[in-house]
XYZ file of C-alpha atoms in Angstrom:
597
model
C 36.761 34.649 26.671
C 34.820 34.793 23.789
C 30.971 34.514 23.598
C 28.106 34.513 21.270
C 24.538 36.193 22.331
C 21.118 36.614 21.246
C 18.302 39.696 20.692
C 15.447 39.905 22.878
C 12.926 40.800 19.351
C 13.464 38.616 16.454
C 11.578 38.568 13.219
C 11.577 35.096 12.441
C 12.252 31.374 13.643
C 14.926 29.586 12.306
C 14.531 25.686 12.022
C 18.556 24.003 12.490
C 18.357 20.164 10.721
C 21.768 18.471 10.897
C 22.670 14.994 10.512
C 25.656 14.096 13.039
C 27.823 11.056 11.572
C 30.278 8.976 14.097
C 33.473 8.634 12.771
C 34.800 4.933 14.238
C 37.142 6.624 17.121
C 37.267 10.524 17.314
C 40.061 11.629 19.354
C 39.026 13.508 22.226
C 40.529 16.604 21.432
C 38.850 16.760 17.839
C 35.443 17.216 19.158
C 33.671 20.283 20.593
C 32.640 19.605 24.267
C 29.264 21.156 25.772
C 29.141 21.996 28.798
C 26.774 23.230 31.618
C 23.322 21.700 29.965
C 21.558 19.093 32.664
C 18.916 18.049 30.284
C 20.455 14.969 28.484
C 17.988 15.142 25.888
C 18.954 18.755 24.508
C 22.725 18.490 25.179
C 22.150 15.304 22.818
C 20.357 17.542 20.117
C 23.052 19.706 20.577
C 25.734 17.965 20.448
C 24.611 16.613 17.322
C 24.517 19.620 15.347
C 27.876 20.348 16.016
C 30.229 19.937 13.170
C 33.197 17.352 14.495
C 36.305 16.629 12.829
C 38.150 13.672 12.724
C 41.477 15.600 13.399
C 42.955 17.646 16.595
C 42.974 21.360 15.934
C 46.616 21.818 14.024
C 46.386 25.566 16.483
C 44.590 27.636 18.966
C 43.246 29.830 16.367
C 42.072 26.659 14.585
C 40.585 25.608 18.165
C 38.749 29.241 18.388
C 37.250 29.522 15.254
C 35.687 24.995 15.739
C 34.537 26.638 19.558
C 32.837 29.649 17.766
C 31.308 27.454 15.003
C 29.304 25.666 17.536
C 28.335 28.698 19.176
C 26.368 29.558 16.705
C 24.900 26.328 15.804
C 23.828 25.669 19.475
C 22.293 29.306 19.513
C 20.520 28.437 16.115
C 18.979 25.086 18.099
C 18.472 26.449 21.202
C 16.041 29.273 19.485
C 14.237 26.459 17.499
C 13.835 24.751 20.355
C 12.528 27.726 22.404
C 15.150 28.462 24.527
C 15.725 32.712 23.470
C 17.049 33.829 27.365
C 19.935 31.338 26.398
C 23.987 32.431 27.310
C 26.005 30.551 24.983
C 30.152 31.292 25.613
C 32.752 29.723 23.585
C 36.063 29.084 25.030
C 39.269 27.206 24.041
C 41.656 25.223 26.701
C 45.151 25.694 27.327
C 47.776 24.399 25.258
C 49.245 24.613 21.478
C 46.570 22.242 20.693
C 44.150 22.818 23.065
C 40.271 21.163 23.553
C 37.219 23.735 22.044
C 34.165 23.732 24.462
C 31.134 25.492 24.804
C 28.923 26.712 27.916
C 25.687 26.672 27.536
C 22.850 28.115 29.904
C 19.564 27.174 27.860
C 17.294 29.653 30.119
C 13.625 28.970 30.548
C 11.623 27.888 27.794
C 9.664 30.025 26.419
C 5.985 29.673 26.234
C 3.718 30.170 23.115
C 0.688 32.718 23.829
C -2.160 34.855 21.238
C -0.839 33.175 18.014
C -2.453 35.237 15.431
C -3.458 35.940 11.509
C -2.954 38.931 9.111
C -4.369 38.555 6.297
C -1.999 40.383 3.570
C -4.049 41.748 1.080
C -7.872 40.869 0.297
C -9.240 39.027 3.492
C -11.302 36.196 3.132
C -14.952 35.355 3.530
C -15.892 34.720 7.590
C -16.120 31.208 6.936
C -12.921 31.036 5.120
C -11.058 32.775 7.672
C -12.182 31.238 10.759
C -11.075 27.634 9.337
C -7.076 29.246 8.962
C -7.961 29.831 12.688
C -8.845 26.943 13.873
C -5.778 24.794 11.673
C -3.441 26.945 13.305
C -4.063 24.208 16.405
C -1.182 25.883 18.278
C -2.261 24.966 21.982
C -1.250 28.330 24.636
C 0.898 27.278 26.958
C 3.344 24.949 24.405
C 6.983 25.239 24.432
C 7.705 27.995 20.879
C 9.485 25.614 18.755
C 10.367 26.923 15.283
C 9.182 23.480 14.023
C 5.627 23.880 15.821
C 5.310 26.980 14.191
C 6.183 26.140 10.789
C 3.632 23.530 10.668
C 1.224 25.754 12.310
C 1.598 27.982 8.969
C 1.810 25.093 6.908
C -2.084 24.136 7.994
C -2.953 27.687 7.807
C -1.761 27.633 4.101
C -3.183 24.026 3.472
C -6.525 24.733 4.550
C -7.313 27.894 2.712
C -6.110 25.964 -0.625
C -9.133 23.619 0.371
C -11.404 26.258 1.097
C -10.445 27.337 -2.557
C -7.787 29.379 -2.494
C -5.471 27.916 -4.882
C -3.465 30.741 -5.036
C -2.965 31.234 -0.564
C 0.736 31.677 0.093
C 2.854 32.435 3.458
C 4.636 35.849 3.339
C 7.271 36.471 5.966
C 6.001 35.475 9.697
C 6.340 37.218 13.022
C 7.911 35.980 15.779
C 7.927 38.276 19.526
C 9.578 36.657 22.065
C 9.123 38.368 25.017
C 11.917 38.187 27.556
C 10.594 39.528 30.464
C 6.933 37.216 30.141
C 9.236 34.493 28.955
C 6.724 33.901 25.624
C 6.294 33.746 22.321
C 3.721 34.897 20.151
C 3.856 34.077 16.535
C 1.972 36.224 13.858
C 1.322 34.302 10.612
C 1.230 36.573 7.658
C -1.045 35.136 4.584
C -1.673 36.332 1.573
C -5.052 34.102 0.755
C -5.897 35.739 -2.800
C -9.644 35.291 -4.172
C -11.397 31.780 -4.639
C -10.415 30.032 -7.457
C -13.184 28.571 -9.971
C -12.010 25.557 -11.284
C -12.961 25.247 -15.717
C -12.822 22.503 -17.375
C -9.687 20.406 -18.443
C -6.753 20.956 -21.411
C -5.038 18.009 -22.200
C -1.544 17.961 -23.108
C 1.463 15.605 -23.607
C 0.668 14.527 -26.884
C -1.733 11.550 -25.497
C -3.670 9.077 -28.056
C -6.324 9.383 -25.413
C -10.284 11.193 -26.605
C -10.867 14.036 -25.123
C -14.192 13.111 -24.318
C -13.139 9.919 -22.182
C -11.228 12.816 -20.178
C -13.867 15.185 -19.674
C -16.542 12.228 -18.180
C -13.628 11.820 -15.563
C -13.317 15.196 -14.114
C -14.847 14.803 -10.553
C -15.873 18.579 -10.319
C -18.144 20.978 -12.527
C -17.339 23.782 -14.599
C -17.670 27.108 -12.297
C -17.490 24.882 -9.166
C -14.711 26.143 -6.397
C -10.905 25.036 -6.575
C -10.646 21.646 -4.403
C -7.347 20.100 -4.740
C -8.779 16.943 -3.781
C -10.731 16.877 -7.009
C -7.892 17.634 -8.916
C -5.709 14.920 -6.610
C -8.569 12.422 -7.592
C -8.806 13.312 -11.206
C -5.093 12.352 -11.295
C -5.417 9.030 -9.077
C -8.319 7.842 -11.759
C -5.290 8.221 -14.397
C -2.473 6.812 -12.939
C -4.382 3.650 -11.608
C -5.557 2.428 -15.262
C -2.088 1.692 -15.986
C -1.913 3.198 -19.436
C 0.419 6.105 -19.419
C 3.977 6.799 -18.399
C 3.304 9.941 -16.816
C 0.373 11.596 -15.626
C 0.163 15.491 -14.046
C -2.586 16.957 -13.509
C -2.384 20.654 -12.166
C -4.233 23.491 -11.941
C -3.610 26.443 -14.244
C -1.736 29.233 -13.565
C -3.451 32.346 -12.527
C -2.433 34.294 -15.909
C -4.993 32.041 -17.736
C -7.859 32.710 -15.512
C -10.726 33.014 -18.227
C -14.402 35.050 -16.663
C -13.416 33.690 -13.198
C -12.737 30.521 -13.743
C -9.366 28.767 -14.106
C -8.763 25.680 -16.801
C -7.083 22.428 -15.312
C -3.892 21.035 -17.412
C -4.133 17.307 -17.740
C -0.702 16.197 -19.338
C -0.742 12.888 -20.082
C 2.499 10.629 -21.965
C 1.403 7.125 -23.016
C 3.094 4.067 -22.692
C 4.767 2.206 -25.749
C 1.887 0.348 -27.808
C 3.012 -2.806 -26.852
C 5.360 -4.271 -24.210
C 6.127 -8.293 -24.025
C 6.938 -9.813 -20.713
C 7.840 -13.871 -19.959
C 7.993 -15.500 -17.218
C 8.537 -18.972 -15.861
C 7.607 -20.608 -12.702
C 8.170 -23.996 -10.356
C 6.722 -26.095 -7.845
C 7.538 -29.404 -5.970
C 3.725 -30.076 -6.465
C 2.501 -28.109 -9.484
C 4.683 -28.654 -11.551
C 7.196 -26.357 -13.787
C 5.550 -23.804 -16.207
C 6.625 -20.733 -18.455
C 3.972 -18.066 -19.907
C 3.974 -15.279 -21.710
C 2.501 -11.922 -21.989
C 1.932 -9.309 -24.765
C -0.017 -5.816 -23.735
C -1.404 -3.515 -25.902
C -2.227 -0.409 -24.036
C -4.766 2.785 -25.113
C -5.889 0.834 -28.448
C -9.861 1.972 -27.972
C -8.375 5.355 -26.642
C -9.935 4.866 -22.807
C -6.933 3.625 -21.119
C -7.565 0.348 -22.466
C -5.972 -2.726 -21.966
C -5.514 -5.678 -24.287
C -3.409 -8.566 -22.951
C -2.875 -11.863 -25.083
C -1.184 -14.275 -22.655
C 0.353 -17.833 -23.333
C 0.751 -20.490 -20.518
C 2.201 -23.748 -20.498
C 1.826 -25.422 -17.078
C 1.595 -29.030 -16.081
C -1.385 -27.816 -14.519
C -3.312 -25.420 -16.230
C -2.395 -24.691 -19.858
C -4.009 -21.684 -21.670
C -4.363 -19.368 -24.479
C -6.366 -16.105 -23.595
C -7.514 -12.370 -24.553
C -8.535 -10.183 -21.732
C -9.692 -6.826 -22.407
C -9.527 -4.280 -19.786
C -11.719 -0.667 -20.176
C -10.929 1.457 -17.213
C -13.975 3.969 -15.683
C -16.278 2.195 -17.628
C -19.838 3.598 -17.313
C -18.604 5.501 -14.540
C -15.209 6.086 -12.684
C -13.582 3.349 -10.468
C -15.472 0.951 -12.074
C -13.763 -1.983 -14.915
C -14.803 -4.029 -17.269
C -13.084 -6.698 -18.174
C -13.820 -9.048 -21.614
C -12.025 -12.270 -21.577
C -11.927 -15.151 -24.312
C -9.921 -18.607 -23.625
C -8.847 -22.239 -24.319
C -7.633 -23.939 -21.888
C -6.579 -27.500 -20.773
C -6.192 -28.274 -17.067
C -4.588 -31.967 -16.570
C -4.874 -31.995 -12.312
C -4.599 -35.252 -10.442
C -8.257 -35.180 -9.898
C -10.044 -34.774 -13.545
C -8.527 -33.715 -16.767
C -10.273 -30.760 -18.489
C -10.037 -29.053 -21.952
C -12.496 -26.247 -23.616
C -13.063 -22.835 -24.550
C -14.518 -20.113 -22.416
C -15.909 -16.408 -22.861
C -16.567 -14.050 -19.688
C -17.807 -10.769 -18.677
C -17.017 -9.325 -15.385
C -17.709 -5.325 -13.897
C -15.946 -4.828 -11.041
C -15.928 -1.430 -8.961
C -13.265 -0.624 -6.595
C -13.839 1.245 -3.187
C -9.907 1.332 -2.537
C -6.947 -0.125 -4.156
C -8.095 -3.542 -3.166
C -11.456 -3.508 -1.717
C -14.547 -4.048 -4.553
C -17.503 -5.633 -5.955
C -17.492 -7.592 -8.351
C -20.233 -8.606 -10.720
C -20.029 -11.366 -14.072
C -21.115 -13.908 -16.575
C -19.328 -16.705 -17.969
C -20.161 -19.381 -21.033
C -17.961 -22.071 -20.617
C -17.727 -25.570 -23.443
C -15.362 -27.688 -21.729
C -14.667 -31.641 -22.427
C -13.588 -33.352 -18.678
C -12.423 -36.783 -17.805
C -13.539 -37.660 -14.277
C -13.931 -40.724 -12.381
C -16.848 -41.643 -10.066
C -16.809 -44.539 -7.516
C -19.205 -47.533 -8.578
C -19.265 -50.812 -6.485
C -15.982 -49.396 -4.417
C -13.843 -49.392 -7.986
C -13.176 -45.818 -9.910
C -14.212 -45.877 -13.001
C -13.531 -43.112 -15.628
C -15.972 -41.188 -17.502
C -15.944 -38.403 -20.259
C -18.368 -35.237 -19.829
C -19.236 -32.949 -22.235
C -20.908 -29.763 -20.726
C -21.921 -26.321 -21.872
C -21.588 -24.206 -18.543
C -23.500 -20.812 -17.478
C -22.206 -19.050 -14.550
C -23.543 -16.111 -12.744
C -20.861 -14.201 -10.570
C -20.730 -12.330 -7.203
C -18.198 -11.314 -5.359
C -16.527 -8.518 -3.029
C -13.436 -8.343 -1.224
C -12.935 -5.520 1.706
C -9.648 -4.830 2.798
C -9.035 -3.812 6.240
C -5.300 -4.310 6.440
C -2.394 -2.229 6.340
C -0.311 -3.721 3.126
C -1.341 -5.759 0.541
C 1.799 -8.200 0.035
C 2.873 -8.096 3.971
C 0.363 -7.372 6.303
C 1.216 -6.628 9.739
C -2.078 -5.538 11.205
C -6.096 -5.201 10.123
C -8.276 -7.736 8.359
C -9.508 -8.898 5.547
C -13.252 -10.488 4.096
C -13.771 -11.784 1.358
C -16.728 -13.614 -0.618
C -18.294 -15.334 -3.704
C -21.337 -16.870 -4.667
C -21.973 -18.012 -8.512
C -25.321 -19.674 -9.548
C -24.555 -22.182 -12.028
C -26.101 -24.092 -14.527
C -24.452 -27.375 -16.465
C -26.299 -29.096 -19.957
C -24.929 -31.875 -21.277
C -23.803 -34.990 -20.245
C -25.731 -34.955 -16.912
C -27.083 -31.326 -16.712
C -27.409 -30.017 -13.127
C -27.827 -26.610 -11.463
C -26.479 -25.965 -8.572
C -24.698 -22.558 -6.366
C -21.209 -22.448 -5.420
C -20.518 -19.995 -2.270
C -17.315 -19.605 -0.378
C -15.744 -17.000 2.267
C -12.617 -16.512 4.204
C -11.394 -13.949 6.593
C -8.337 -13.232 7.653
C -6.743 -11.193 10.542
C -3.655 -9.851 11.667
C -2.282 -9.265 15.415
C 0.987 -7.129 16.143
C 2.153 -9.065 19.244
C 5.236 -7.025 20.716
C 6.189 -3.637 18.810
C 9.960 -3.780 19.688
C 10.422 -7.565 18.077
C 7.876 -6.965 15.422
C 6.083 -10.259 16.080
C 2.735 -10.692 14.355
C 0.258 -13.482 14.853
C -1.711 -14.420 11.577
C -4.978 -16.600 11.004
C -7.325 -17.667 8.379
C -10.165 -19.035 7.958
C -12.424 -20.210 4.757
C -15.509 -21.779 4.402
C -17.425 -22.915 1.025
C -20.289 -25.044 0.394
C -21.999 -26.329 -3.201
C -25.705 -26.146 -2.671
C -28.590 -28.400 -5.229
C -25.869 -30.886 -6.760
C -24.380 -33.957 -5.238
C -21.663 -36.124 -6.036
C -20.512 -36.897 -8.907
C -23.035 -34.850 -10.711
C -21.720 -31.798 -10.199
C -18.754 -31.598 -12.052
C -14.944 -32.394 -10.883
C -13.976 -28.986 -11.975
C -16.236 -27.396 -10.048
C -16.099 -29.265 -6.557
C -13.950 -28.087 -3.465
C -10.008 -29.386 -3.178
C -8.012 -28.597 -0.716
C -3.721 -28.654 0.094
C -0.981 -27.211 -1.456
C 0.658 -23.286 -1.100
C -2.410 -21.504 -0.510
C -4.562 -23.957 1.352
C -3.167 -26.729 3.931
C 0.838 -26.723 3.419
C 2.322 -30.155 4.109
C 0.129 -31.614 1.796
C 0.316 -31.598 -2.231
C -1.912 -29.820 -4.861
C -5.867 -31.301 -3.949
C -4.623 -34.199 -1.596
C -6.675 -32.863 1.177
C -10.531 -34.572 1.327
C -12.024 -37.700 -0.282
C -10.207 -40.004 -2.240
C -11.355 -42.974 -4.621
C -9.818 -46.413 -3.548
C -6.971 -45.706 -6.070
C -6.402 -42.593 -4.258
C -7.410 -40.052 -6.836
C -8.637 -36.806 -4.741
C -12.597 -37.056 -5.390
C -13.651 -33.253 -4.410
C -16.339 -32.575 -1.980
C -19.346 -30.216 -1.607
C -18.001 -28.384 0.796
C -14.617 -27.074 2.651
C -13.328 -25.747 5.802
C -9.740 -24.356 6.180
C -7.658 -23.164 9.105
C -4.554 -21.133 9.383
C -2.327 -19.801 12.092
C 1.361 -18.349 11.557
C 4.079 -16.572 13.963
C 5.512 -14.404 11.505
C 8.773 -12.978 13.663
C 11.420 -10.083 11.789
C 15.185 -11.372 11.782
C 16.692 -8.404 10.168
C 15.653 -5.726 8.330
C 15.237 -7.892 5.385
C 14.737 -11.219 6.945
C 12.052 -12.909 8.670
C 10.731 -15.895 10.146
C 8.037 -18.032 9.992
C 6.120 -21.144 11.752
C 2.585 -22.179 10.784
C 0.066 -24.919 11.277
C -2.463 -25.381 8.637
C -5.715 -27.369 8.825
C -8.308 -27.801 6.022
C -11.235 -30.890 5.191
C -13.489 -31.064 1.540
C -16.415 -33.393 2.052
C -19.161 -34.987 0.390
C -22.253 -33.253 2.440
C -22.841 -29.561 1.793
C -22.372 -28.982 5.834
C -19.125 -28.392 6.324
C -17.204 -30.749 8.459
C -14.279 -30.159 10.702
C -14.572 -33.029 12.802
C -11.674 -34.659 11.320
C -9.271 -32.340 9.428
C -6.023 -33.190 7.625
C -3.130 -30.724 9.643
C 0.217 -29.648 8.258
C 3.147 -27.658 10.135
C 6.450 -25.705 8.710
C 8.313 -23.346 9.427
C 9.276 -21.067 6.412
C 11.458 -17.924 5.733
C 10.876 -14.743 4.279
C 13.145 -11.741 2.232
C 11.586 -8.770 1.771
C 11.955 -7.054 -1.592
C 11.296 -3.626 -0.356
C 7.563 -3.981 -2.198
C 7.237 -7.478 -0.563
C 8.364 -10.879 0.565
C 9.474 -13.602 -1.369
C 8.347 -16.733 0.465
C 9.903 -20.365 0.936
C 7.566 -22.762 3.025
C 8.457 -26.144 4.073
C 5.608 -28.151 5.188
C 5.210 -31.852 6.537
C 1.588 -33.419 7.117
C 0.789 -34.757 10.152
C -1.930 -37.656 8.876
C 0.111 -38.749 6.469
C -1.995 -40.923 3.974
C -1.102 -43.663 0.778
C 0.841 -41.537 -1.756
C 1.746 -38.209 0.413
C 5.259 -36.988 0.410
C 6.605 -36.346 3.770
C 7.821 -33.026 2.692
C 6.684 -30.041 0.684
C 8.307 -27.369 -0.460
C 6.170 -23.979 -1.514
C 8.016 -21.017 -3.141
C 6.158 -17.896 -4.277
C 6.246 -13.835 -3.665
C 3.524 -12.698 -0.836
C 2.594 -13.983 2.484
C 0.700 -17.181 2.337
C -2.309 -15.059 3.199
């Protein structure tokens, strides 16, 4: 009988990862039986690491040699598991082609005690030192798995690069395993080096970009300790304006430390000049539209970007220049210069002009920031206002000033597909109007949204909205149609078309109101891993006092589907109103990528 043993000492753990595939039917004498384990969950581990084949043995040497195999991979798992007082015997059965088996006896599991640190060359500062101590976070008294102490080292290492020792590295660990005390005590051996003082930057890659842009990025001062979150940061501030095609940012090798201090290599490849991108776009109630988009990236040599974009829509038609400068006055923070003509033919006013904006926004997280701006806006509308019961039409000229604030914080955990957190968002803008019936007047809205995992097995998540907004100083119709609240469509109260929800005039033209209220609740339930579906019931109201009024709301339910594109859902929403007025469809169809909310 053959069998396969271990030592009592051993300098090292060994981590076994193995992938066991099922062929459809294995024959039973093709696979390697284990036998003698009572613990379902390690014969299952072991079992897997096994190497099967999908044919019988062709002999009983061929038997031998598949037994002995898994010997020694069940021995290799058993010691990363913790098991080291194993017996492990591999056996064949009778017969010319006879079934390979193992016996195992795992032992007792061995116990990790006194987990330790030698410090392999120059030993660090007390500080330093008693940090590596406490990341080692091995608790006395856990089973000694090899993968327990790997991380354990892994810590060790990670910490002392954030305590500035860029240059900390693991040298061979270890392990005693005492057989009699049935433990293990592992001894991490690191080699921490000096602390690293990071220089300033060197920028390579053949980047248009100035030098002195770069430098007012670098989160850290010249002489100041090695932090690899600075250097992390420094390459997160890069990669997020969108400009380049590649962007490293490392730390210098320790051959090119210079009086102590260490340079940081910023390589940086640019995207092309210019890239043009087109794009067209449908709905059942806004219409069909195609647009157009040409980028010029890095032209100011700050990450810049300068996008002319072309849109023809039935609804909103425009010609515009936005300029984007990246970590502008300081990092995380964007300005964004934008010149436009536009012409925005709606059911409920028709509106042409020209308008120039300014707006600094800093960002907290990817999508959480304040924004700040100023807009001059010389726009020709065709309204209507009721007079005597009839609507009448009427042509406004107005030179608008708008102030902007706004901030959005973003609690949730995606930003396409949320499945859990929040969201708040809100805006106020202080407005003024000369012209053809000047008026000044303040324009607030907010809406939160939340996000409930129902049942973590069937991935069920309950979703709801809610938005509120309210024009305060103007009245109807003096403050402009453009300006008042609409409601229905996609993004508002499904069921109902584009501004169909609120006051109408008698010929049912949607008049706007002075303020809004919206409601949302969906069940939004996984199919597959790519499928999912939803139901929803939408509820929203404009009206004509600045109180917000909920009393009577207009409500719309559907039921839509969703297919996830690995960065997020397309979405298809069918929606039906339930007050169903003069001139609504009973149906509406809403097609876009993103959850509704």
């Amino acid at each position: 009988m053959g069998s396969v043993r271990s030592a009592a000492t051993m300098g090292g753990v060994g981590l076994v990862v193995a992938c066991a595939v099922a062929a459809p039917a294995l024959a039973a004498t093709s696979r390697v039986e284990v036998r003698g384990v009572d613990d379902r969950a390690l014969r299952a581990e072991i079992q897997a690491v096994i190497t099967q084949s999908n044919t019988a043995p062709a002999s009983r040497l061929e038997a031998r040699r598949r037994a002995t195999d898994a010997g020694e991979r069940a021995i290799a798992l058993l010691r990363s598991e913790g098991y080291y007082d194993y017996d492990v015997e591999a056996d064949i059965g009778d017969g010319d082609t006879p079934v390979a088996f193992i016996t195992v006896t795992p032992g007792p599991r061995s116990k990790i005690v006194d987990p330790k640190i030698e410090w392999v060359g120059a030993v660090p500062a007390a500080a330093d030192a008693q940090a590596a101590i406490e990341a080692m976070a091995l608790k006395l008294g856990e089973p000694g798995r090899a993968e327990t102490v790997i991380a354990a080292e892994g810590r060790i290492v990670a910490v002392m690069e954030r305590q500035g020792y860029a240059d900390a590295e693991a040298k061979p660990r270890t392990v005693i395993v005492d057989h009699a005390d049935k433990t293990v005590q592992p001894i991490f051996k690191i080699a921490a080096g000096a602390p690293v003082l990071m220089d300033g930057i060197e920028v390579s890659g053949g980047s248009r970009t100035r030098l002195a842009w770069l430098r007012k990025l670098v989160p850290w001062k010249s002489g100041q300790r090695y932090q690899p979150k600075a250097v992390a940061e420094l390459e997160r501030r890069l990669v997020e304006t969108g400009a380049y095609d590649t962007v490293s940012v490392t730390l210098a090798p320790a051959a090119r430390t210079k009086d102590g201090q260490r340079p940081v290599i910023v390589s940086l490849v640019d995207r092309p000049k210019g890239t043009l991108e087109l794009g067209a776009s449908y709905s059942t109630t806004e219409g069909a539209g195609v647009d157009s988009r040409w980028i010029v990236y890095n032209r100011l040599k700050r990450a810049d970007t300068l996008t002319t974009s072309l849109q023809i829509a039935q609804l909103d038609s425009r010609l515009q220049t936005e300029l984007a400068i990246p970590h502008f006055g300081k990092a995380a923070q964007t300005l964004k210069l934008t010149a436009a003509l536009y012409r925005d033919d709606t059911t409920a006013y028709t509106s042409s002009g020209g308008v120039l904006s300014a707006d600094l926004t800093h960002k907290f997280s990817k999508i959480s920031y304040l924004t700040y701006g100023v807009s001059l806006d010389d726009s020709i509308t065709d309204e209507k206002e009721a007079a005597n019961f009839v609507a009448s039409g009427r042509r406004r000229n107005l030179l608008t000033f708008s102030v902007l604030g706004a901030f959005n914080l973003d609690k949730s955990n995606d930003p396409l597909d949320p499945t859990s957190g929040w969201r708040l968002g809100a805006r106020a803008e202080p407005t003024y109007a000369m012209g053809d019936g000047s008026i000044a007047y303040l324009k607030t809205s907010a809406q939160l949204s939340a996000y409930l995992p129902l049942d973590g097995a069937l991935g069920t998540v309950l979703a709801g909205r809610a938005k509120l907004g309210a024009i305060v100083g103007g009245d109807i119709p003096r403050v402009p149609a453009p300006a008042r609240f609409y409601a229905g469509g996609g993004g508002s109260v499904r069921g109902y078309a584009y501004q169909a929800v609120g006051p109408r005039y008698p010929d049912n033209t949607p008049e706007g109101g002075l303020s809004l209220v919206e409601a949302s609740l969906e069940v939004r339930q996984p199919i597959t891993k790519k499928w999912s579906a939803v139901a929803f019931i939408d509820a929203g109201a404009a009206g004509k006092q600045v109180t917000p009024d909920f009393s009577h709301p207009d409500i719309g339910i559907g039921v839509g589907v969703r297919y996830n594109l690995g960065f997020g859902p397309i979405r298809v929403d069918i929606g039906t109103p339930l007050h169903q007025r003069h001139g609504d469809a009973p149906i509406q169809l809403y097609f876009s990528i993103g959850q509704s909310f």
